[in-house]
Short mmCIF file of N, CA and C and ligand atoms in Angstrom, two decimals:
data_model
loop_
_atom_site.label_atom_id
_atom_site.label_comp_id
_atom_site.label_asym_id
_atom_site.label_seq_id
_atom_site.Cartn_x
_atom_site.Cartn_y
_atom_site.Cartn_z
N MET A 461 -4.18 12.27 -22.12
CA MET A 461 -4.82 11.04 -21.65
C MET A 461 -4.25 10.65 -20.29
N SER A 462 -5.10 10.47 -19.29
CA SER A 462 -4.59 10.12 -17.98
C SER A 462 -4.68 8.60 -17.76
N ILE A 463 -3.74 8.12 -16.98
CA ILE A 463 -3.69 6.68 -16.71
C ILE A 463 -4.06 6.45 -15.26
N GLU A 464 -4.98 5.55 -15.03
CA GLU A 464 -5.44 5.29 -13.67
C GLU A 464 -4.71 4.08 -13.10
N ILE A 465 -4.09 4.28 -11.95
CA ILE A 465 -3.40 3.16 -11.28
C ILE A 465 -4.11 2.91 -9.97
N ASP A 466 -4.60 1.69 -9.77
CA ASP A 466 -5.27 1.34 -8.52
C ASP A 466 -4.44 0.30 -7.78
N VAL A 467 -4.45 0.41 -6.46
CA VAL A 467 -3.86 -0.63 -5.60
C VAL A 467 -5.00 -1.15 -4.75
N LEU A 468 -5.40 -2.39 -5.02
CA LEU A 468 -6.63 -2.92 -4.42
C LEU A 468 -6.38 -4.21 -3.66
N ASN A 469 -7.33 -4.52 -2.79
CA ASN A 469 -7.31 -5.80 -2.09
C ASN A 469 -7.25 -6.93 -3.14
N ALA A 470 -6.35 -7.90 -2.90
CA ALA A 470 -6.11 -8.90 -3.94
C ALA A 470 -7.31 -9.81 -4.18
N ASN A 471 -7.98 -10.23 -3.11
CA ASN A 471 -9.11 -11.15 -3.31
C ASN A 471 -10.25 -10.45 -4.03
N ALA A 472 -10.55 -9.23 -3.57
CA ALA A 472 -11.68 -8.50 -4.16
C ALA A 472 -11.43 -8.20 -5.64
N SER A 473 -10.17 -7.99 -6.00
CA SER A 473 -9.88 -7.59 -7.39
C SER A 473 -9.51 -8.78 -8.28
N TRP A 474 -9.57 -9.99 -7.73
CA TRP A 474 -9.21 -11.17 -8.54
C TRP A 474 -10.06 -11.30 -9.81
N PRO A 475 -11.39 -11.07 -9.75
CA PRO A 475 -12.17 -11.20 -10.98
C PRO A 475 -11.71 -10.26 -12.10
N VAL A 476 -11.16 -9.10 -11.72
CA VAL A 476 -10.65 -8.17 -12.73
C VAL A 476 -9.30 -8.65 -13.28
N ALA A 477 -8.48 -9.21 -12.39
CA ALA A 477 -7.13 -9.60 -12.78
C ALA A 477 -7.10 -10.92 -13.55
N GLU A 478 -8.00 -11.81 -13.22
CA GLU A 478 -7.92 -13.19 -13.72
C GLU A 478 -7.86 -13.29 -15.26
N PRO A 479 -8.74 -12.57 -16.00
CA PRO A 479 -8.69 -12.72 -17.46
C PRO A 479 -7.33 -12.32 -18.06
N LEU A 480 -6.73 -11.24 -17.52
CA LEU A 480 -5.42 -10.82 -18.03
C LEU A 480 -4.36 -11.87 -17.71
N LEU A 481 -4.36 -12.36 -16.48
CA LEU A 481 -3.33 -13.34 -16.10
C LEU A 481 -3.51 -14.65 -16.89
N ASP A 482 -4.77 -15.04 -17.13
CA ASP A 482 -5.02 -16.24 -17.93
C ASP A 482 -4.55 -16.06 -19.37
N ALA A 483 -4.71 -14.85 -19.89
CA ALA A 483 -4.30 -14.59 -21.28
C ALA A 483 -2.77 -14.59 -21.40
N VAL A 484 -2.09 -14.01 -20.40
CA VAL A 484 -0.63 -13.93 -20.47
C VAL A 484 0.00 -15.28 -20.13
N TRP A 485 -0.60 -15.99 -19.19
CA TRP A 485 -0.08 -17.32 -18.79
C TRP A 485 -1.18 -18.36 -18.91
N PRO A 486 -1.55 -18.79 -20.13
CA PRO A 486 -2.59 -19.82 -20.26
C PRO A 486 -2.15 -21.11 -19.56
N ARG A 487 -3.11 -21.75 -18.93
CA ARG A 487 -2.79 -22.93 -18.11
C ARG A 487 -1.99 -23.98 -18.90
N HIS A 488 -2.40 -24.25 -20.16
CA HIS A 488 -1.74 -25.32 -20.92
C HIS A 488 -0.29 -24.93 -21.26
N VAL A 489 -0.01 -23.63 -21.33
CA VAL A 489 1.36 -23.18 -21.59
C VAL A 489 2.18 -23.28 -20.30
N VAL A 490 1.59 -22.80 -19.21
CA VAL A 490 2.30 -22.79 -17.92
C VAL A 490 2.69 -24.22 -17.51
N GLU A 491 1.79 -25.17 -17.80
CA GLU A 491 2.06 -26.56 -17.38
C GLU A 491 3.33 -27.12 -18.01
N GLN A 492 3.74 -26.53 -19.15
CA GLN A 492 4.94 -27.02 -19.84
C GLN A 492 6.22 -26.34 -19.33
N LEU A 493 6.07 -25.31 -18.51
CA LEU A 493 7.24 -24.54 -18.09
C LEU A 493 7.88 -25.17 -16.86
N SER A 494 9.15 -24.79 -16.63
CA SER A 494 9.90 -25.37 -15.51
C SER A 494 9.22 -25.05 -14.17
N TRP A 495 8.49 -23.94 -14.12
CA TRP A 495 7.84 -23.55 -12.86
C TRP A 495 6.34 -23.85 -12.91
N GLY A 496 5.92 -24.65 -13.89
CA GLY A 496 4.50 -24.90 -14.10
C GLY A 496 3.79 -25.59 -12.95
N HIS A 497 4.55 -26.30 -12.12
CA HIS A 497 3.89 -27.04 -11.04
C HIS A 497 4.16 -26.44 -9.66
N VAL A 498 4.72 -25.22 -9.66
CA VAL A 498 4.96 -24.54 -8.38
C VAL A 498 3.62 -24.10 -7.79
N LYS A 499 3.47 -24.28 -6.48
CA LYS A 499 2.29 -23.73 -5.80
C LYS A 499 2.66 -22.34 -5.30
N TRP A 500 1.92 -21.35 -5.77
CA TRP A 500 2.24 -19.94 -5.48
C TRP A 500 1.37 -19.40 -4.35
N ALA A 501 1.91 -18.42 -3.65
CA ALA A 501 1.13 -17.70 -2.62
C ALA A 501 0.09 -16.82 -3.30
N ASP A 502 -0.98 -16.55 -2.57
CA ASP A 502 -1.96 -15.56 -3.04
C ASP A 502 -1.42 -14.17 -2.72
N ALA A 503 -1.63 -13.25 -3.65
CA ALA A 503 -1.20 -11.87 -3.41
C ALA A 503 -2.02 -11.25 -2.28
N ASP A 504 -1.43 -10.23 -1.64
CA ASP A 504 -2.17 -9.45 -0.64
C ASP A 504 -2.87 -8.26 -1.29
N LEU A 505 -2.19 -7.63 -2.22
CA LEU A 505 -2.72 -6.47 -2.94
C LEU A 505 -2.43 -6.65 -4.43
N ARG A 506 -3.14 -5.90 -5.25
CA ARG A 506 -2.85 -5.91 -6.68
C ARG A 506 -2.75 -4.46 -7.17
N VAL A 507 -1.72 -4.22 -7.98
CA VAL A 507 -1.65 -2.96 -8.73
C VAL A 507 -2.31 -3.23 -10.07
N LEU A 508 -3.29 -2.40 -10.42
CA LEU A 508 -4.04 -2.59 -11.66
C LEU A 508 -4.02 -1.30 -12.47
N ILE A 509 -3.68 -1.43 -13.73
CA ILE A 509 -3.68 -0.26 -14.61
C ILE A 509 -4.64 -0.53 -15.76
N ASP A 510 -5.64 0.34 -15.87
CA ASP A 510 -6.61 0.20 -16.96
C ASP A 510 -6.07 0.86 -18.23
N ALA A 511 -6.41 0.26 -19.36
CA ALA A 511 -6.06 0.89 -20.64
C ALA A 511 -6.85 2.19 -20.75
N PRO A 512 -6.21 3.25 -21.24
CA PRO A 512 -6.91 4.54 -21.30
C PRO A 512 -8.05 4.55 -22.33
N ASP A 513 -8.10 3.54 -23.22
CA ASP A 513 -9.17 3.53 -24.24
C ASP A 513 -10.38 2.70 -23.80
N ASP A 514 -10.49 2.48 -22.48
CA ASP A 514 -11.66 1.75 -21.93
C ASP A 514 -11.77 0.32 -22.43
N THR A 515 -10.65 -0.31 -22.76
CA THR A 515 -10.71 -1.71 -23.20
C THR A 515 -10.39 -2.66 -22.05
N GLY A 516 -10.37 -2.13 -20.83
CA GLY A 516 -10.19 -3.00 -19.67
C GLY A 516 -8.79 -2.97 -19.11
N LEU A 517 -8.49 -3.99 -18.34
CA LEU A 517 -7.22 -4.03 -17.63
C LEU A 517 -6.05 -4.19 -18.60
N ALA A 518 -5.03 -3.35 -18.43
CA ALA A 518 -3.85 -3.41 -19.30
C ALA A 518 -2.65 -4.04 -18.60
N CYS A 519 -2.57 -3.87 -17.29
CA CYS A 519 -1.35 -4.32 -16.59
C CYS A 519 -1.66 -4.69 -15.15
N HIS A 520 -0.95 -5.67 -14.66
CA HIS A 520 -1.16 -6.19 -13.31
C HIS A 520 0.17 -6.45 -12.61
N ALA A 521 0.22 -6.17 -11.32
CA ALA A 521 1.34 -6.64 -10.48
C ALA A 521 0.78 -7.02 -9.12
N GLY A 522 1.12 -8.20 -8.65
CA GLY A 522 0.71 -8.63 -7.32
C GLY A 522 1.71 -8.14 -6.28
N VAL A 523 1.20 -7.81 -5.10
CA VAL A 523 2.03 -7.31 -4.00
C VAL A 523 1.86 -8.24 -2.80
N TYR A 524 2.98 -8.58 -2.16
CA TYR A 524 2.97 -9.57 -1.07
C TYR A 524 3.72 -9.00 0.13
N PHE A 525 3.28 -9.36 1.31
CA PHE A 525 3.99 -9.02 2.55
C PHE A 525 4.33 -10.31 3.26
N ARG A 526 5.53 -10.40 3.79
CA ARG A 526 5.93 -11.68 4.39
C ARG A 526 6.97 -11.45 5.49
N THR A 527 6.80 -12.15 6.60
CA THR A 527 7.88 -12.24 7.58
C THR A 527 8.72 -13.44 7.19
N ALA A 528 9.92 -13.16 6.69
CA ALA A 528 10.81 -14.21 6.20
C ALA A 528 12.04 -14.26 7.12
N THR A 529 13.04 -15.01 6.73
CA THR A 529 14.33 -14.91 7.42
C THR A 529 15.43 -14.72 6.39
N TRP A 530 16.44 -13.98 6.81
CA TRP A 530 17.66 -13.83 6.00
C TRP A 530 18.82 -14.21 6.91
N ASP A 531 19.52 -15.27 6.54
CA ASP A 531 20.60 -15.83 7.36
C ASP A 531 20.12 -16.07 8.80
N GLY A 532 18.92 -16.60 8.90
CA GLY A 532 18.40 -17.04 10.19
C GLY A 532 17.73 -15.94 11.01
N ARG A 533 17.79 -14.71 10.55
CA ARG A 533 17.16 -13.61 11.30
C ARG A 533 15.86 -13.20 10.65
N LYS A 534 14.86 -12.97 11.47
CA LYS A 534 13.57 -12.55 10.93
C LYS A 534 13.69 -11.21 10.21
N VAL A 535 13.02 -11.10 9.09
CA VAL A 535 13.03 -9.85 8.34
C VAL A 535 11.70 -9.71 7.60
N GLU A 536 11.16 -8.48 7.65
CA GLU A 536 9.92 -8.22 6.89
C GLU A 536 10.31 -7.90 5.46
N ILE A 537 9.75 -8.65 4.54
CA ILE A 537 10.08 -8.37 3.15
C ILE A 537 8.80 -8.16 2.34
N GLY A 538 8.97 -7.47 1.24
CA GLY A 538 7.86 -7.26 0.32
C GLY A 538 8.09 -8.10 -0.91
N GLY A 539 7.03 -8.53 -1.52
CA GLY A 539 7.15 -9.31 -2.74
C GLY A 539 6.36 -8.68 -3.87
N ILE A 540 6.84 -8.91 -5.07
CA ILE A 540 6.11 -8.50 -6.26
C ILE A 540 6.08 -9.70 -7.19
N GLY A 541 4.92 -9.99 -7.73
CA GLY A 541 4.81 -11.14 -8.62
C GLY A 541 3.67 -10.95 -9.60
N GLY A 542 3.62 -11.83 -10.57
CA GLY A 542 2.53 -11.74 -11.55
C GLY A 542 2.53 -10.42 -12.30
N VAL A 543 3.75 -9.94 -12.63
CA VAL A 543 3.83 -8.70 -13.41
C VAL A 543 3.49 -9.04 -14.86
N ALA A 544 2.44 -8.46 -15.37
CA ALA A 544 2.00 -8.83 -16.72
C ALA A 544 1.27 -7.66 -17.37
N THR A 545 1.62 -7.44 -18.63
CA THR A 545 0.94 -6.43 -19.43
C THR A 545 0.25 -7.13 -20.60
N ARG A 546 -0.98 -6.74 -20.86
CA ARG A 546 -1.72 -7.30 -21.99
C ARG A 546 -0.90 -7.14 -23.27
N ALA A 547 -0.90 -8.17 -24.10
CA ALA A 547 0.02 -8.18 -25.26
C ALA A 547 -0.11 -6.92 -26.12
N ASP A 548 -1.34 -6.44 -26.31
CA ASP A 548 -1.51 -5.28 -27.20
C ASP A 548 -1.22 -3.95 -26.51
N CYS A 549 -0.80 -4.01 -25.26
CA CYS A 549 -0.53 -2.77 -24.50
C CYS A 549 0.93 -2.67 -24.09
N ARG A 550 1.77 -3.54 -24.61
CA ARG A 550 3.18 -3.55 -24.15
C ARG A 550 3.98 -2.40 -24.76
N GLY A 551 5.07 -2.08 -24.07
CA GLY A 551 5.97 -1.05 -24.58
C GLY A 551 5.46 0.37 -24.36
N ARG A 552 4.46 0.53 -23.51
CA ARG A 552 3.94 1.88 -23.22
C ARG A 552 4.31 2.32 -21.81
N GLY A 553 5.13 1.52 -21.13
CA GLY A 553 5.58 1.91 -19.79
C GLY A 553 4.66 1.44 -18.67
N TYR A 554 3.66 0.63 -18.98
CA TYR A 554 2.71 0.22 -17.95
C TYR A 554 3.36 -0.66 -16.87
N ALA A 555 4.16 -1.62 -17.29
CA ALA A 555 4.79 -2.50 -16.28
C ALA A 555 5.73 -1.68 -15.39
N THR A 556 6.41 -0.72 -15.98
CA THR A 556 7.30 0.14 -15.19
C THR A 556 6.48 0.93 -14.17
N LEU A 557 5.35 1.47 -14.61
CA LEU A 557 4.47 2.20 -13.68
C LEU A 557 3.95 1.28 -12.57
N ALA A 558 3.55 0.07 -12.97
CA ALA A 558 3.01 -0.88 -11.98
C ALA A 558 4.08 -1.27 -10.97
N LEU A 559 5.30 -1.50 -11.45
CA LEU A 559 6.39 -1.83 -10.52
C LEU A 559 6.64 -0.68 -9.56
N ASN A 560 6.67 0.54 -10.09
CA ASN A 560 6.91 1.71 -9.22
C ASN A 560 5.81 1.84 -8.18
N ALA A 561 4.56 1.60 -8.60
CA ALA A 561 3.44 1.70 -7.65
C ALA A 561 3.55 0.60 -6.59
N ALA A 562 3.96 -0.59 -7.02
CA ALA A 562 4.12 -1.70 -6.07
C ALA A 562 5.23 -1.38 -5.06
N ILE A 563 6.33 -0.84 -5.56
CA ILE A 563 7.45 -0.49 -4.67
C ILE A 563 7.03 0.61 -3.69
N SER A 564 6.31 1.62 -4.20
CA SER A 564 5.84 2.70 -3.31
C SER A 564 4.94 2.14 -2.22
N THR A 565 4.07 1.21 -2.62
CA THR A 565 3.15 0.60 -1.65
C THR A 565 3.93 -0.13 -0.58
N LEU A 566 4.94 -0.89 -0.99
CA LEU A 566 5.75 -1.63 -0.01
C LEU A 566 6.53 -0.67 0.89
N ARG A 567 7.02 0.41 0.32
CA ARG A 567 7.81 1.38 1.09
C ARG A 567 6.98 2.05 2.19
N HIS A 568 5.65 2.14 1.94
CA HIS A 568 4.80 2.74 2.96
C HIS A 568 4.80 1.93 4.25
N HIS A 569 5.16 0.67 4.14
CA HIS A 569 5.23 -0.20 5.32
C HIS A 569 6.68 -0.17 5.80
N GLU A 570 6.91 0.65 6.85
CA GLU A 570 8.29 0.94 7.23
C GLU A 570 9.08 -0.28 7.63
N ALA A 571 8.38 -1.32 8.10
CA ALA A 571 9.10 -2.52 8.54
C ALA A 571 9.72 -3.29 7.37
N VAL A 572 9.24 -3.05 6.16
CA VAL A 572 9.71 -3.82 5.00
C VAL A 572 11.13 -3.38 4.64
N ARG A 573 12.06 -4.34 4.66
CA ARG A 573 13.49 -4.03 4.48
C ARG A 573 13.95 -4.08 3.04
N PHE A 574 13.31 -4.91 2.24
CA PHE A 574 13.64 -5.00 0.81
C PHE A 574 12.51 -5.72 0.11
N ALA A 575 12.50 -5.57 -1.22
CA ALA A 575 11.49 -6.28 -2.01
C ALA A 575 12.18 -7.39 -2.80
N LEU A 576 11.41 -8.43 -3.08
CA LEU A 576 11.96 -9.58 -3.78
C LEU A 576 10.97 -10.04 -4.85
N LEU A 577 11.51 -10.39 -6.00
CA LEU A 577 10.68 -11.03 -7.02
C LEU A 577 11.48 -12.13 -7.69
N PHE A 578 10.80 -12.97 -8.40
CA PHE A 578 11.44 -14.05 -9.16
C PHE A 578 11.15 -13.82 -10.63
N CYS A 579 12.17 -14.05 -11.46
CA CYS A 579 11.90 -13.89 -12.88
C CYS A 579 12.67 -14.87 -13.73
N GLU A 580 12.16 -15.03 -14.95
CA GLU A 580 12.78 -15.92 -15.91
C GLU A 580 13.96 -15.21 -16.57
N PRO A 581 14.90 -16.00 -17.14
CA PRO A 581 16.10 -15.39 -17.72
C PRO A 581 15.81 -14.29 -18.74
N ASN A 582 14.75 -14.47 -19.53
CA ASN A 582 14.48 -13.48 -20.59
C ASN A 582 14.03 -12.13 -20.03
N ASN A 583 13.65 -12.07 -18.76
CA ASN A 583 13.19 -10.80 -18.18
C ASN A 583 14.21 -10.18 -17.23
N GLU A 584 15.36 -10.83 -17.06
CA GLU A 584 16.32 -10.32 -16.07
C GLU A 584 16.79 -8.90 -16.43
N ALA A 585 17.04 -8.68 -17.73
CA ALA A 585 17.53 -7.36 -18.15
C ALA A 585 16.47 -6.29 -17.88
N PHE A 586 15.21 -6.67 -18.04
CA PHE A 586 14.10 -5.73 -17.78
C PHE A 586 14.16 -5.24 -16.34
N TYR A 587 14.33 -6.17 -15.40
CA TYR A 587 14.35 -5.77 -13.99
C TYR A 587 15.66 -5.09 -13.61
N GLN A 588 16.77 -5.55 -14.16
CA GLN A 588 18.04 -4.92 -13.84
C GLN A 588 18.03 -3.45 -14.29
N ALA A 589 17.39 -3.18 -15.42
CA ALA A 589 17.31 -1.81 -15.93
C ALA A 589 16.42 -0.94 -15.04
N ARG A 590 15.65 -1.58 -14.17
CA ARG A 590 14.76 -0.85 -13.26
C ARG A 590 15.24 -0.92 -11.81
N GLY A 591 16.53 -1.19 -11.61
CA GLY A 591 17.14 -1.07 -10.29
C GLY A 591 17.10 -2.33 -9.43
N TRP A 592 16.72 -3.44 -10.03
CA TRP A 592 16.70 -4.70 -9.27
C TRP A 592 18.05 -5.40 -9.38
N HIS A 593 18.44 -6.08 -8.29
CA HIS A 593 19.74 -6.75 -8.23
C HIS A 593 19.57 -8.25 -8.02
N ARG A 594 20.38 -9.01 -8.70
CA ARG A 594 20.34 -10.46 -8.56
C ARG A 594 20.76 -10.86 -7.14
N PHE A 595 19.99 -11.75 -6.52
CA PHE A 595 20.38 -12.33 -5.24
C PHE A 595 21.06 -13.65 -5.55
N SER A 596 22.34 -13.77 -5.17
CA SER A 596 23.08 -14.96 -5.61
C SER A 596 23.11 -16.05 -4.54
N GLY A 597 22.43 -15.81 -3.42
CA GLY A 597 22.39 -16.84 -2.37
C GLY A 597 21.31 -17.88 -2.64
N GLU A 598 20.90 -18.56 -1.57
CA GLU A 598 19.89 -19.60 -1.70
C GLU A 598 18.55 -19.09 -1.17
N VAL A 599 17.49 -19.53 -1.82
CA VAL A 599 16.14 -19.19 -1.36
C VAL A 599 15.40 -20.49 -1.05
N TYR A 600 14.74 -20.48 0.09
CA TYR A 600 13.91 -21.63 0.48
C TYR A 600 12.46 -21.18 0.58
N ALA A 601 11.56 -22.10 0.31
CA ALA A 601 10.13 -21.76 0.35
C ALA A 601 9.35 -23.03 0.69
N GLU A 602 8.10 -22.80 1.08
CA GLU A 602 7.22 -23.95 1.33
C GLU A 602 6.58 -24.40 0.02
N GLN A 603 6.40 -25.69 -0.09
CA GLN A 603 5.61 -26.30 -1.16
C GLN A 603 4.78 -27.39 -0.50
N PRO A 604 3.80 -27.95 -1.21
CA PRO A 604 2.95 -28.95 -0.55
C PRO A 604 3.76 -30.09 0.07
N GLN A 605 4.90 -30.43 -0.53
CA GLN A 605 5.70 -31.55 0.02
C GLN A 605 6.61 -31.12 1.16
N GLY A 606 6.62 -29.81 1.48
CA GLY A 606 7.45 -29.33 2.59
C GLY A 606 8.36 -28.20 2.15
N ARG A 607 9.38 -27.94 2.99
CA ARG A 607 10.31 -26.84 2.70
C ARG A 607 11.29 -27.30 1.62
N VAL A 608 11.43 -26.47 0.59
CA VAL A 608 12.32 -26.85 -0.52
C VAL A 608 13.23 -25.68 -0.86
N ARG A 609 14.37 -26.01 -1.46
CA ARG A 609 15.18 -24.94 -2.06
C ARG A 609 14.45 -24.48 -3.31
N PHE A 610 14.19 -23.18 -3.40
CA PHE A 610 13.40 -22.67 -4.51
C PHE A 610 14.33 -22.09 -5.57
N ASP A 611 14.50 -22.84 -6.65
CA ASP A 611 15.40 -22.37 -7.71
C ASP A 611 14.74 -22.45 -9.08
N ALA A 612 13.40 -22.44 -9.08
CA ALA A 612 12.67 -22.50 -10.34
C ALA A 612 12.89 -21.24 -11.17
N MET A 613 13.12 -20.13 -10.49
CA MET A 613 13.40 -18.87 -11.17
C MET A 613 14.42 -18.09 -10.34
N ALA A 614 15.04 -17.09 -10.99
CA ALA A 614 16.09 -16.33 -10.30
C ALA A 614 15.49 -15.26 -9.39
N PRO A 615 16.01 -15.14 -8.17
CA PRO A 615 15.54 -14.09 -7.25
C PRO A 615 16.22 -12.74 -7.53
N PHE A 616 15.43 -11.69 -7.51
CA PHE A 616 15.95 -10.32 -7.66
C PHE A 616 15.46 -9.48 -6.50
N ILE A 617 16.33 -8.55 -6.09
CA ILE A 617 16.08 -7.74 -4.89
C ILE A 617 16.00 -6.27 -5.26
N PHE A 618 15.06 -5.58 -4.64
CA PHE A 618 15.03 -4.11 -4.71
C PHE A 618 15.31 -3.61 -3.29
N ASP A 619 16.40 -2.86 -3.14
CA ASP A 619 16.87 -2.46 -1.81
C ASP A 619 15.99 -1.37 -1.21
N PHE A 620 15.63 -1.54 0.06
CA PHE A 620 15.07 -0.44 0.85
C PHE A 620 16.12 -0.08 1.90
N THR A 621 16.00 -0.67 3.10
CA THR A 621 17.03 -0.40 4.12
C THR A 621 18.02 -1.55 4.25
N ARG A 622 17.79 -2.63 3.54
CA ARG A 622 18.75 -3.74 3.47
C ARG A 622 19.00 -4.07 2.00
N ALA A 623 20.19 -4.57 1.73
CA ALA A 623 20.57 -4.87 0.35
C ALA A 623 21.18 -6.27 0.26
N PRO A 624 20.39 -7.30 0.52
CA PRO A 624 20.98 -8.64 0.50
C PRO A 624 21.41 -9.05 -0.91
N ARG A 625 22.60 -9.60 -0.98
CA ARG A 625 23.08 -10.11 -2.27
C ARG A 625 23.39 -11.60 -2.20
N ASP A 626 23.66 -12.08 -0.98
CA ASP A 626 23.89 -13.52 -0.84
C ASP A 626 23.50 -13.96 0.57
N GLY A 627 23.71 -15.21 0.87
CA GLY A 627 23.24 -15.77 2.12
C GLY A 627 22.03 -16.66 1.84
N VAL A 628 21.20 -16.81 2.87
CA VAL A 628 20.04 -17.69 2.74
C VAL A 628 18.78 -16.91 3.11
N ILE A 629 17.87 -16.82 2.17
CA ILE A 629 16.55 -16.24 2.44
C ILE A 629 15.55 -17.39 2.51
N ASP A 630 14.84 -17.46 3.63
CA ASP A 630 13.75 -18.43 3.75
C ASP A 630 12.45 -17.65 3.71
N LEU A 631 11.64 -17.92 2.72
CA LEU A 631 10.39 -17.17 2.57
C LEU A 631 9.37 -17.53 3.65
N CYS A 632 9.63 -18.63 4.36
CA CYS A 632 8.72 -19.05 5.44
C CYS A 632 7.26 -19.14 4.95
N GLY A 633 7.10 -19.62 3.77
CA GLY A 633 5.77 -19.75 3.19
C GLY A 633 5.89 -20.03 1.70
N LEU A 634 4.77 -19.97 1.01
CA LEU A 634 4.79 -20.23 -0.43
C LEU A 634 5.52 -19.09 -1.15
N PRO A 635 6.13 -19.39 -2.30
CA PRO A 635 6.76 -18.32 -3.09
C PRO A 635 5.71 -17.52 -3.86
N TRP A 636 6.15 -16.44 -4.52
CA TRP A 636 5.24 -15.62 -5.32
C TRP A 636 5.84 -15.34 -6.67
C1 COA B 1735 7.73 -8.01 -19.27
C2 COA B 1735 6.45 -7.21 -19.42
C3 COA B 1735 5.69 -7.23 -18.10
C4 COA B 1735 6.84 -5.76 -19.79
O1 COA B 1735 5.62 -5.01 -19.83
P1 COA B 1735 5.54 -3.59 -20.57
O2 COA B 1735 4.31 -2.92 -20.06
O3 COA B 1735 5.68 -3.76 -22.02
O4 COA B 1735 6.83 -2.89 -19.98
P2 COA B 1735 7.20 -1.33 -20.09
O5 COA B 1735 6.42 -0.73 -21.21
O6 COA B 1735 7.13 -0.71 -18.76
O7 COA B 1735 8.72 -1.41 -20.46
C5 COA B 1735 9.04 -1.78 -21.75
C6 COA B 1735 10.52 -1.59 -21.90
O8 COA B 1735 11.15 -2.73 -21.35
C7 COA B 1735 11.84 -3.41 -22.38
N1 COA B 1735 11.62 -4.82 -22.16
C8 COA B 1735 10.46 -5.50 -22.20
N2 COA B 1735 10.70 -6.79 -21.97
C9 COA B 1735 12.02 -6.91 -21.77
C10 COA B 1735 12.88 -7.99 -21.49
N3 COA B 1735 12.40 -9.22 -21.37
N4 COA B 1735 14.20 -7.76 -21.34
C11 COA B 1735 14.70 -6.50 -21.46
N5 COA B 1735 13.94 -5.44 -21.74
C12 COA B 1735 12.62 -5.65 -21.89
C13 COA B 1735 11.20 -2.94 -23.66
O9 COA B 1735 12.11 -3.06 -24.73
C14 COA B 1735 10.91 -1.51 -23.33
O10 COA B 1735 12.09 -0.74 -23.39
P3 COA B 1735 12.05 0.83 -23.67
O11 COA B 1735 11.26 1.43 -22.53
O12 COA B 1735 13.48 1.21 -23.65
O13 COA B 1735 11.36 0.96 -24.97
C15 COA B 1735 5.57 -7.75 -20.57
O14 COA B 1735 6.35 -7.94 -21.71
C16 COA B 1735 4.84 -9.04 -20.24
O15 COA B 1735 3.73 -9.02 -19.70
N6 COA B 1735 5.43 -10.20 -20.57
C17 COA B 1735 4.82 -11.49 -20.33
C18 COA B 1735 4.73 -11.81 -18.86
C19 COA B 1735 6.06 -11.73 -18.15
O16 COA B 1735 7.06 -12.28 -18.61
N7 COA B 1735 6.07 -11.04 -17.01
C20 COA B 1735 7.23 -10.89 -16.17
C21 COA B 1735 7.13 -11.87 -15.05
S1 COA B 1735 8.63 -11.92 -14.09
#
């Protein structure tokens, strides 16, 4: 059985992604979470994995490109967000495949120095087991009320040519 992995324009593929993301993060559930009122950036690309049994989308990861700053210096970074596998498709390696495809996509852009994602405490071990490192510095991001310290979730880094572990990262825009 072959697995199809697509990397598509985020806006064009939103109708495909939306039902899965709504199922994994229903609005009424998200509203109760600590990050429920965060305004998120729109993805630039989406990694989409279809279930091999033709039951539709099984896994999603959003991909982001951003000119940010690290300790005051401009740096091109890649983002990954909205990593989600349909409940009945978990444990088959789909999220791992989607993460790898997202990282490969970001690596194709030579200017990108590292990738960054945010995750909840219960998923930290998942990302650490896949080579992601905790960033222990401060992260700033834009929100409707202005620039804020973003600590709703923990930042994790995947090293390319830079390996930031502390300092100040300013996303210079909305978080993902
Ligand atoms: C986290 C999530 C994306 C994993 O998707 P998945 O397709 O089942 O992941 P994979 O099949 O690639 O990997 C599963 C492996 O990770 C492990 N794993 C899954 N969730 C984990 C967690 N929270 N902490 C540690 N390990 C975890 C599984 O035990 C399994 O291990 P194994 O390969 O040794 O058997 C999925 O559970 C999900 O969609 N959760 C809800 C949304 C969410 O929290 N997304 C993350 C946003 S930061």
